[in-house]
Amino acid sequence: LESSFPLGITDPNAKLIYVNEPLVKLWGFSEKSEIIGKNLLDFWEGDGIYKTINDLNQKGWSQGIDIGKKSDGTFVNVAYNAIMCKNANNEPLYLLGQFFDITEQIRLEAQLENARKMEALRTLANGIAHEFNNQLGVILGNAELAIDDLPERSPAKECIEEIRDAVFRTNKAVQQIMRYAQKVTLNEKPLNMSIVLTNSLKRISSTIPSNIQIRKEIMIEPAMVRVGEVEIDQILKNLCSNAVHAMEKKSGILEIRLEPISLTVRLESK
């Protein structure tokens, strides 16, 4: 019965009559003699053991996840399989149980789930901040135009200047939100931008109003760039959203182009 997995056998009353070395270590003991003769229920902290006993009596087997208690009083998350072995008269002879310590697995899953929630929160914050910036730009632009059009001594001019100053103050708060959102770790790797943009456009096209025509000119040749695919997808979404917003309810053409260009950098000494 030796196995690399923790394994134990009890009598019908859950008294341990056999354990292997992995099970001894799982419950925090050093010798088999320290655990033989103890009741398996003494190592159980969760309520799942009662469901297990019920399943064994009704079906003859049970499996699940519960909380176990080690010899030092610490808790461990345990996945288990249990079988009740009976004689020819259908009387219980012994219980065979296999146990797995999944404490670390559960901790990592919780950590991963928390990371996903934080990434989703930052993505949401970035989207909200971006939309705020768009609206603040509209307010600021119209405030500046109104200030230019008003006479110098107009009573309304001071009020509109207050609006403009409030926009500047609000913009600082928005920038703080965006800096927080940008703390997401970028999963950068070499990607073919031709494929990335084509795939992104497939997802975005369904959100574009039917009165706006999408025109794409994406080079077929590989365009390898080290970027984060999620971030590129979000950038393209924002650009397309801004373009659609600018066209409002009018018909228009949304053009997306990917092509190579040559840049010449000229440094001038002062």
Coordinates of C-alpha atoms in Angstrom, one line a residue, residues 12-171:
P12 CA -15.4 1.3 10.6
N13 CA -15.2 3.8 13.6
A14 CA -12.5 5.9 11.8
K15 CA -9.7 4.6 14.1
L16 CA -6.5 4.6 12.1
I17 CA -5.0 1.2 11.7
Y18 CA -2.5 2.0 8.8
V19 CA -0.8 5.2 7.6
N20 CA 2.1 5.7 5.2
E21 CA 5.0 8.2 5.5
P22 CA 3.4 11.0 3.4
L23 CA 0.3 11.0 5.6
V24 CA 2.4 11.1 8.7
K25 CA 4.1 14.2 7.3
L26 CA 0.9 15.8 6.2
W27 CA -0.5 15.7 9.7
G28 CA 2.7 17.1 11.1
F29 CA 4.0 13.9 12.9
S30 CA 7.5 12.3 12.6
E31 CA 6.7 8.7 13.3
K32 CA 3.8 6.3 12.3
S33 CA 3.5 5.2 15.9
E34 CA 2.4 8.7 16.8
I35 CA -0.7 8.6 14.6
I36 CA -1.7 4.9 14.6
G37 CA -4.7 4.3 16.9
K38 CA -5.9 7.9 16.7
N39 CA -9.3 8.7 15.3
L40 CA -9.2 10.3 11.9
L41 CA -12.0 12.8 13.0
D42 CA -9.5 14.3 15.4
F43 CA -7.6 15.7 12.4
W44 CA -10.6 17.3 10.9
E45 CA -11.7 20.9 11.5
G46 CA -14.2 21.5 8.7
D47 CA -17.9 20.4 8.6
G48 CA -17.3 18.4 5.4
I49 CA -16.5 15.3 7.4
Y50 CA -20.2 14.8 8.2
K51 CA -21.1 14.8 4.5
T52 CA -18.3 12.4 4.0
I53 CA -19.6 10.0 6.6
N54 CA -23.1 10.3 5.1
D55 CA -21.8 9.6 1.6
L56 CA -19.8 6.6 2.8
N57 CA -22.9 5.1 4.5
Q58 CA -25.1 5.7 1.4
K59 CA -22.8 5.3 -1.6
G60 CA -19.7 3.6 -0.2
W61 CA -17.4 6.4 -1.4
S62 CA -16.9 10.1 -1.0
Q63 CA -14.6 12.9 -2.2
G64 CA -14.2 16.6 -1.5
I65 CA -12.2 19.4 0.0
D66 CA -12.1 20.3 3.7
I67 CA -10.0 21.8 6.4
G68 CA -7.7 19.5 8.4
K69 CA -5.9 20.2 11.7
K70 CA -2.2 19.3 12.0
S71 CA -0.5 18.1 15.2
D72 CA 0.8 21.6 16.0
G73 CA -2.7 23.1 15.7
T74 CA -2.2 24.8 12.3
F75 CA -4.8 24.2 9.6
V76 CA -4.3 22.6 6.2
N77 CA -6.6 22.5 3.1
V78 CA -7.1 18.9 2.2
A79 CA -8.6 17.2 -0.9
Y80 CA -9.5 13.6 -0.3
N81 CA -11.0 10.4 -1.8
A82 CA -12.5 7.8 0.6
I83 CA -13.8 4.3 0.0
M84 CA -15.7 2.0 2.4
C85 CA -14.8 -1.6 2.0
K86 CA -17.4 -4.2 3.1
N87 CA -17.5 -8.0 3.5
A88 CA -19.8 -10.4 1.8
N89 CA -22.6 -9.6 4.3
N90 CA -22.4 -5.9 3.4
E91 CA -20.8 -5.1 6.7
P92 CA -18.1 -2.3 6.9
L93 CA -14.6 -3.7 7.3
Y94 CA -12.4 -0.6 6.9
L95 CA -12.2 2.8 5.3
L96 CA -9.5 3.6 2.7
G97 CA -8.6 7.3 2.3
Q98 CA -6.2 9.2 0.0
F99 CA -5.4 12.8 1.0
F100 CA -3.7 15.7 -0.8
D101 CA -2.4 18.9 0.7
I102 CA -3.7 21.7 -1.5
T103 CA -3.1 24.6 0.9
E104 CA -0.4 26.2 -1.4
Q105 CA -2.6 25.7 -4.5
I106 CA -5.6 27.5 -2.8
R107 CA -3.3 30.3 -1.7
L108 CA -1.9 30.8 -5.2
E109 CA -5.4 30.6 -6.7
A110 CA -6.6 33.3 -4.3
Q111 CA -3.5 35.4 -5.1
L112 CA -4.2 35.0 -8.8
E113 CA -7.8 35.9 -8.4
N114 CA -6.8 39.0 -6.4
A115 CA -4.4 40.0 -9.2
R116 CA -7.1 39.6 -11.8
K117 CA -9.5 41.8 -9.8
M118 CA -6.8 44.5 -9.4
E119 CA -6.0 44.4 -13.1
A120 CA -9.7 44.7 -13.9
L121 CA -10.0 47.6 -11.4
R122 CA -7.1 49.4 -13.0
T123 CA -8.5 48.8 -16.5
L124 CA -11.8 50.3 -15.3
A125 CA -10.0 53.2 -13.7
N126 CA -8.1 53.8 -16.9
G127 CA -11.2 53.8 -19.0
I128 CA -13.1 56.2 -16.7
A129 CA -10.1 58.5 -16.6
H130 CA -9.9 58.5 -20.4
E131 CA -13.6 59.4 -20.7
F132 CA -13.2 62.1 -18.1
N133 CA -10.3 63.5 -20.1
N134 CA -12.5 63.6 -23.2
Q135 CA -15.3 65.5 -21.5
L136 CA -12.9 67.9 -19.7
G137 CA -11.4 68.7 -23.1
V138 CA -14.8 69.6 -24.4
I139 CA -15.5 71.8 -21.4
L140 CA -12.1 73.5 -21.5
G141 CA -12.3 74.2 -25.2
N142 CA -15.7 75.8 -25.0
A143 CA -14.7 77.8 -21.9
E144 CA -11.6 79.2 -23.8
L145 CA -13.8 80.1 -26.8
A146 CA -16.3 81.8 -24.5
I147 CA -13.6 83.8 -22.7
D148 CA -12.3 85.0 -26.1
D149 CA -15.7 86.0 -27.3
L150 CA -16.8 87.9 -24.2
P151 CA -16.1 91.6 -23.7
E152 CA -13.3 92.3 -21.2
R153 CA -15.7 93.7 -18.6
S154 CA -18.4 91.1 -19.0
P155 CA -19.7 89.8 -15.6
A156 CA -19.8 86.3 -17.1
K157 CA -16.1 86.3 -17.9
E158 CA -15.0 85.7 -14.3
C159 CA -17.5 82.8 -13.9
I160 CA -16.2 81.1 -17.0
E161 CA -12.6 81.6 -15.9
E162 CA -13.6 79.8 -12.7
I163 CA -14.9 76.9 -14.8
R164 CA -11.7 76.8 -16.7
D165 CA -9.6 76.7 -13.5
A166 CA -11.8 74.0 -12.1
V167 CA -11.2 71.9 -15.2
F168 CA -7.4 72.3 -14.7
R169 CA -7.7 71.1 -11.1
T170 CA -9.9 68.2 -12.0
N171 CA -7.5 67.2 -14.7

